[in-house]
Coordinates of C-alpha atoms in Angstrom, one line a residue:
Chain A
M161 CA 95.2 107.5 99.0
K162 CA 94.7 105.1 96.2
P163 CA 93.3 107.3 93.5
Y164 CA 93.4 104.9 90.7
L165 CA 91.9 102.1 92.7
I166 CA 89.1 104.3 93.8
L167 CA 88.6 105.4 90.2
I168 CA 88.3 101.8 89.1
L169 CA 85.9 100.8 91.9
T170 CA 83.8 103.9 91.4
L171 CA 83.5 103.1 87.7
A172 CA 82.9 99.4 88.4
F173 CA 80.0 100.0 90.7
S174 CA 78.3 102.5 88.4
A175 CA 75.2 101.3 86.6
S176 CA 76.6 101.1 83.2
Q177 CA 79.4 98.7 83.9
A178 CA 80.0 97.6 80.4
Q179 CA 80.9 101.1 79.4
K180 CA 84.3 101.3 81.3
F181 CA 87.4 99.7 80.0
F182 CA 91.0 99.6 81.2
T183 CA 94.4 98.4 80.4
N184 CA 97.6 98.1 82.5
E185 CA 99.8 97.1 79.6
A186 CA 99.7 100.2 77.5
S187 CA 103.0 100.7 75.8
I188 CA 104.2 104.3 76.0
S189 CA 107.3 105.3 74.3
F190 CA 108.9 108.6 73.4
S191 CA 111.6 109.5 71.0
S192 CA 113.8 112.5 70.3
K193 CA 115.8 112.8 67.1
T194 CA 118.5 115.3 66.4
A195 CA 121.4 115.4 64.1
L196 CA 123.6 114.4 67.0
E197 CA 121.6 111.7 68.7
D198 CA 118.5 109.5 68.6
I199 CA 117.1 108.9 72.1
E200 CA 114.3 106.4 72.7
A201 CA 112.6 105.0 75.7
Q202 CA 109.7 102.7 76.3
N203 CA 107.4 101.9 79.2
K204 CA 105.4 98.7 79.0
K205 CA 103.1 99.2 81.9
G206 CA 101.0 102.2 81.2
F207 CA 97.7 102.3 82.9
G208 CA 94.6 103.6 81.0
V209 CA 90.9 103.9 81.6
L210 CA 88.3 104.6 78.9
D211 CA 84.7 105.5 79.6
V212 CA 82.7 105.1 76.4
S213 CA 79.6 106.8 77.9
N214 CA 81.3 110.2 78.0
N215 CA 84.4 109.5 75.9
K216 CA 86.8 110.3 78.8
L217 CA 90.2 108.7 78.5
E218 CA 92.9 108.8 81.2
F219 CA 96.4 107.4 81.1
A220 CA 99.0 107.2 83.9
V221 CA 102.6 106.1 83.7
L222 CA 105.4 105.7 86.2
L223 CA 108.4 107.6 84.9
K224 CA 110.9 105.2 86.5
G225 CA 109.4 102.6 84.3
F226 CA 110.8 104.1 81.1
E227 CA 113.6 101.8 79.8
F228 CA 116.5 103.3 77.8
R229 CA 119.2 101.3 76.0
K230 CA 121.9 103.4 77.8
A231 CA 121.9 103.5 81.6
L232 CA 123.4 107.0 81.6
M233 CA 120.5 108.4 79.6
Q234 CA 118.0 106.7 81.9
E235 CA 119.8 108.1 84.9
H236 CA 119.9 111.7 83.5
F237 CA 116.2 111.4 82.5
N238 CA 115.2 110.4 86.0
E239 CA 117.6 112.4 88.1
N240 CA 117.9 115.7 86.1
Y241 CA 115.1 116.1 83.6
V242 CA 111.8 114.7 85.0
E243 CA 113.1 114.4 88.6
S244 CA 111.1 111.2 89.1
D245 CA 111.9 110.9 92.8
K246 CA 109.8 114.1 93.3
Y247 CA 107.2 113.4 90.5
P248 CA 107.0 109.6 90.0
K249 CA 103.9 109.8 87.7
A250 CA 102.8 111.4 84.5
T251 CA 99.1 111.5 83.7
F252 CA 97.1 112.4 80.6
K253 CA 93.4 113.2 80.9
G254 CA 91.4 113.8 77.7
T255 CA 88.2 113.4 75.8
V256 CA 87.9 111.4 72.6
S257 CA 86.3 113.6 70.0
N258 CA 82.9 112.4 68.7
D259 CA 84.0 110.6 65.6
V260 CA 84.2 107.2 67.3
Q261 CA 81.2 104.8 67.4
W262 CA 82.2 102.4 70.2
T263 CA 79.7 99.7 69.3
K264 CA 80.3 99.7 65.6
D265 CA 83.3 97.8 64.1
G266 CA 85.6 100.1 62.3
I267 CA 88.9 102.0 62.4
Y268 CA 88.4 105.6 63.6
K269 CA 90.8 108.4 63.1
T270 CA 90.3 110.9 66.0
T271 CA 91.8 113.6 68.1
I272 CA 91.9 113.6 71.9
P273 CA 92.3 117.0 73.4
G274 CA 93.3 117.0 77.1
T275 CA 95.9 117.9 79.6
L276 CA 99.3 116.2 80.4
T277 CA 100.7 116.4 83.9
L278 CA 104.4 115.9 84.0
H279 CA 107.2 117.1 86.3
G280 CA 104.5 118.8 88.5
V281 CA 103.2 120.9 85.6
T282 CA 99.8 120.5 83.9
H283 CA 99.7 121.7 80.3
P284 CA 97.2 121.2 77.5
E285 CA 98.1 118.6 74.8
T286 CA 96.1 117.0 72.0
A287 CA 96.7 113.5 70.9
T288 CA 95.9 112.2 67.4
A289 CA 94.7 108.6 67.6
L290 CA 93.6 105.6 65.5
I291 CA 91.0 103.6 67.4
T292 CA 90.0 100.1 66.2
V293 CA 86.7 98.5 67.3
K294 CA 86.5 94.9 66.3
G295 CA 84.2 92.2 67.7
G296 CA 83.6 94.3 70.8
V297 CA 87.3 94.8 71.5
I298 CA 88.7 98.3 71.6
S299 CA 92.4 98.9 70.8
G300 CA 94.3 101.8 69.5
T301 CA 97.4 103.9 69.1
A302 CA 97.9 107.6 69.8
E303 CA 100.6 110.2 69.4
M304 CA 101.3 113.6 70.8
Q305 CA 104.1 116.1 70.4
V306 CA 105.4 117.3 73.8
K307 CA 107.8 120.1 74.5
P308 CA 109.9 119.5 77.6
A309 CA 110.1 123.3 78.1
D310 CA 106.3 123.4 78.7
Y311 CA 106.9 121.3 81.8
A312 CA 109.8 123.2 83.4
I313 CA 112.2 120.4 82.3
K314 CA 115.6 121.9 82.2
I315 CA 118.0 120.5 79.7
P316 CA 121.6 121.5 80.5
S317 CA 123.2 123.6 77.7
L318 CA 125.9 121.0 77.3
V319 CA 123.4 118.5 75.9
V320 CA 120.7 120.7 74.5
E321 CA 121.8 120.0 70.9
K322 CA 121.3 116.3 71.6
I323 CA 117.7 116.5 72.6
S324 CA 115.0 117.8 70.3
E325 CA 112.8 120.6 71.4
T326 CA 109.7 118.5 70.7
I327 CA 109.5 114.9 71.8
K328 CA 107.2 112.5 70.0
V329 CA 105.2 110.4 72.5
A330 CA 103.4 107.3 71.3
I331 CA 100.8 105.2 73.2
S332 CA 99.7 101.8 72.1
V333 CA 96.9 99.8 73.6
P334 CA 96.7 96.2 72.3
S335 CA 93.3 95.8 73.8
F336 CA 91.1 97.4 76.5
A337 CA 89.5 95.0 78.9
A338 CA 86.1 95.5 80.3
L339 CA 86.3 96.7 83.9
N340 CA 86.2 93.8 86.4
R341 CA 89.0 93.0 88.7
Chain B
M98 CA 162.2 113.4 77.5
K99 CA 159.6 115.2 75.4
K100 CA 158.8 112.1 73.5
K101 CA 158.3 110.2 76.8
I102 CA 155.9 112.8 78.1
F103 CA 154.0 112.8 74.8
F104 CA 153.5 109.1 75.0
I105 CA 152.3 109.2 78.6
L106 CA 149.8 111.9 77.8
L107 CA 148.7 109.9 74.7
I108 CA 148.1 106.8 76.7
A109 CA 146.3 108.8 79.4
A110 CA 144.1 110.4 76.8
L111 CA 143.3 107.0 75.2
V112 CA 142.4 105.5 78.6
A113 CA 140.2 108.4 79.4
A114 CA 138.4 108.1 76.1
A115 CA 137.9 104.4 76.5
V116 CA 136.5 104.9 80.0
A117 CA 134.2 107.7 78.7
Y118 CA 133.0 105.5 75.8
K119 CA 132.3 102.6 78.1
E120 CA 130.4 104.7 80.5
Y121 CA 128.4 106.3 77.7
N122 CA 127.4 103.0 76.3
R123 CA 126.8 101.3 79.7
K124 CA 123.6 99.3 79.6
P125 CA 121.2 99.1 82.6
A126 CA 122.6 96.4 84.9
D127 CA 121.1 92.9 84.9
L128 CA 119.7 92.7 88.4
A129 CA 120.8 89.1 88.8
T130 CA 124.3 90.5 89.2
L131 CA 123.4 93.1 91.8
K132 CA 122.7 92.8 95.5
P133 CA 119.3 94.0 96.6
E134 CA 119.1 97.1 98.8
M135 CA 116.3 95.6 100.8
E136 CA 113.9 92.6 101.2
V137 CA 110.2 92.7 101.8
A138 CA 107.2 90.4 101.7
A139 CA 104.8 91.2 98.8
D140 CA 101.8 91.7 101.1
D141 CA 103.8 94.1 103.4
L142 CA 105.0 96.1 100.3
V143 CA 101.4 96.4 99.1
A144 CA 100.3 97.4 102.6
A145 CA 103.0 100.1 102.9
Y146 CA 101.8 101.7 99.6
A147 CA 98.1 101.4 100.5
T148 CA 98.7 103.1 103.9
D149 CA 100.9 105.9 102.8
E150 CA 102.1 106.1 99.2
A151 CA 104.5 109.1 99.7
K152 CA 106.2 107.4 102.6
A153 CA 106.4 104.1 100.8
N154 CA 108.0 105.9 97.8
Q155 CA 110.6 107.4 100.1
Q156 CA 111.5 103.9 101.2
Y157 CA 111.2 101.9 98.0
L158 CA 111.1 104.1 94.9
G159 CA 114.1 103.5 92.6
K160 CA 115.5 100.9 94.9
V161 CA 116.5 97.3 94.0
V162 CA 114.2 95.2 96.1
D163 CA 113.8 91.5 96.7
V164 CA 110.1 90.7 97.1
T165 CA 108.9 87.3 98.4
G166 CA 105.4 86.2 97.9
V167 CA 102.8 83.9 96.4
V168 CA 102.3 84.0 92.7
S169 CA 98.8 85.2 92.0
G170 CA 96.4 84.5 89.1
G171 CA 96.7 87.0 86.3
S172 CA 100.4 86.4 86.0
T173 CA 101.7 86.0 82.5
G174 CA 105.0 84.8 81.0
K175 CA 106.3 88.4 81.1
N176 CA 104.7 89.8 84.2
I177 CA 104.3 88.1 87.5
L178 CA 101.8 89.2 90.2
L179 CA 102.8 88.5 93.8
G180 CA 100.7 88.7 96.9
T181 CA 97.4 87.8 98.4
N182 CA 95.9 91.3 98.9
L183 CA 92.6 91.4 97.0
S184 CA 92.8 95.0 95.9
A185 CA 96.5 95.3 94.8
K186 CA 99.4 93.1 94.1
V187 CA 103.1 93.5 93.4
S188 CA 103.4 93.5 89.6
C189 CA 106.8 92.4 88.5
L190 CA 107.7 92.9 84.8
L191 CA 110.4 90.4 84.0
D192 CA 113.7 91.5 82.5
S193 CA 113.5 90.6 78.8
A194 CA 116.7 88.6 79.1
H195 CA 115.0 86.4 81.8
T196 CA 111.5 85.6 80.6
L197 CA 112.5 82.0 80.0
Q198 CA 112.4 81.3 83.7
S199 CA 108.7 82.1 83.8
T200 CA 107.5 79.0 81.9
S201 CA 107.4 76.9 85.0
I202 CA 105.8 79.4 87.3
K203 CA 102.2 78.7 88.4
P204 CA 99.7 80.6 90.7
G205 CA 100.3 79.4 94.3
D206 CA 104.1 79.1 93.9
K207 CA 106.2 80.9 96.4
L208 CA 108.8 83.1 94.7
R209 CA 111.5 85.6 95.4
L210 CA 111.8 88.2 92.7
R211 CA 114.4 91.0 92.5
G212 CA 113.3 94.2 90.7
V213 CA 113.5 98.0 90.7
C214 CA 110.5 99.6 92.3
T215 CA 109.0 102.2 90.0
G216 CA 106.1 103.2 92.1
F217 CA 102.4 102.5 92.5
L218 CA 99.5 102.7 90.0
L219 CA 96.9 99.9 90.5
D220 CA 99.6 97.6 91.9
V221 CA 103.1 98.2 93.2
E222 CA 105.2 98.1 90.1
L223 CA 108.6 96.5 89.8
N224 CA 110.7 96.5 86.6
R225 CA 113.6 94.4 85.2
C226 CA 112.7 91.6 87.5
V227 CA 114.7 88.4 87.9
V228 CA 113.7 85.3 89.8
V229 CA 116.2 84.7 92.7
N230 CA 116.9 81.2 93.8
D231 CA 117.8 81.0 97.5

């Protein structure tokens, strides 16, 4: 019933405790730019877990937590597009490709192939990321291009020109904390 | 007569345009100005989600909720944690227009926060929170 808590506890009790990191302040934003309109939204409470022993990375975000400047856009997003009453969460599960050396300071450019589950649909997506390791602290940013059509998100024909076919999603983690709660 | 009708229609059109413009540009409401849809104690809210997330969502998801509880450690100037449950709290992200209020908040304080419930990850999440003074 508490999948994320169970995940955390499972990871916390495993032998290699220093290998799991998490954040609950990941900033996740998306933007759509068309000739008619720029739409942006931000969520400041993304949840992420990183396991450096197998490079697995998972993010979860509550869709109602996306803040728009215009209330009408936020309402349309929640009620009509992502139907957040039915599907309150979006999750990304991926594996960081092998370029990153987690114990060596550096800035690593990497890709993270995985799947995104949104609006009840799971679809493969690959994020490109910049991961910084400095003094034992892991931080990073990532980006992916998401097509609403891949997730059965219906944009009414009246506004289809105002929303771009591909939405840029950006994730920013100021720092991952070692797992202990 | 025709001129009169023209002017009435023109005014009606301008009013309609003004209303549409205002609605289009409407910003999300400051929760300090709204009445809460329900009130709940922080520990009860956490218990509801821990027992049955789907049922708790039916009750609380997307609603403006007043949550009362004890401020927990881990709270910051922007995000206040309420509740005494060891495994999960109510995590209240303060409305960016109201973060000034948080400078005097310490763990152990009893608070009433109003926010929109966005669901459950590690904690019950509330957004656009404002401190409510009884």
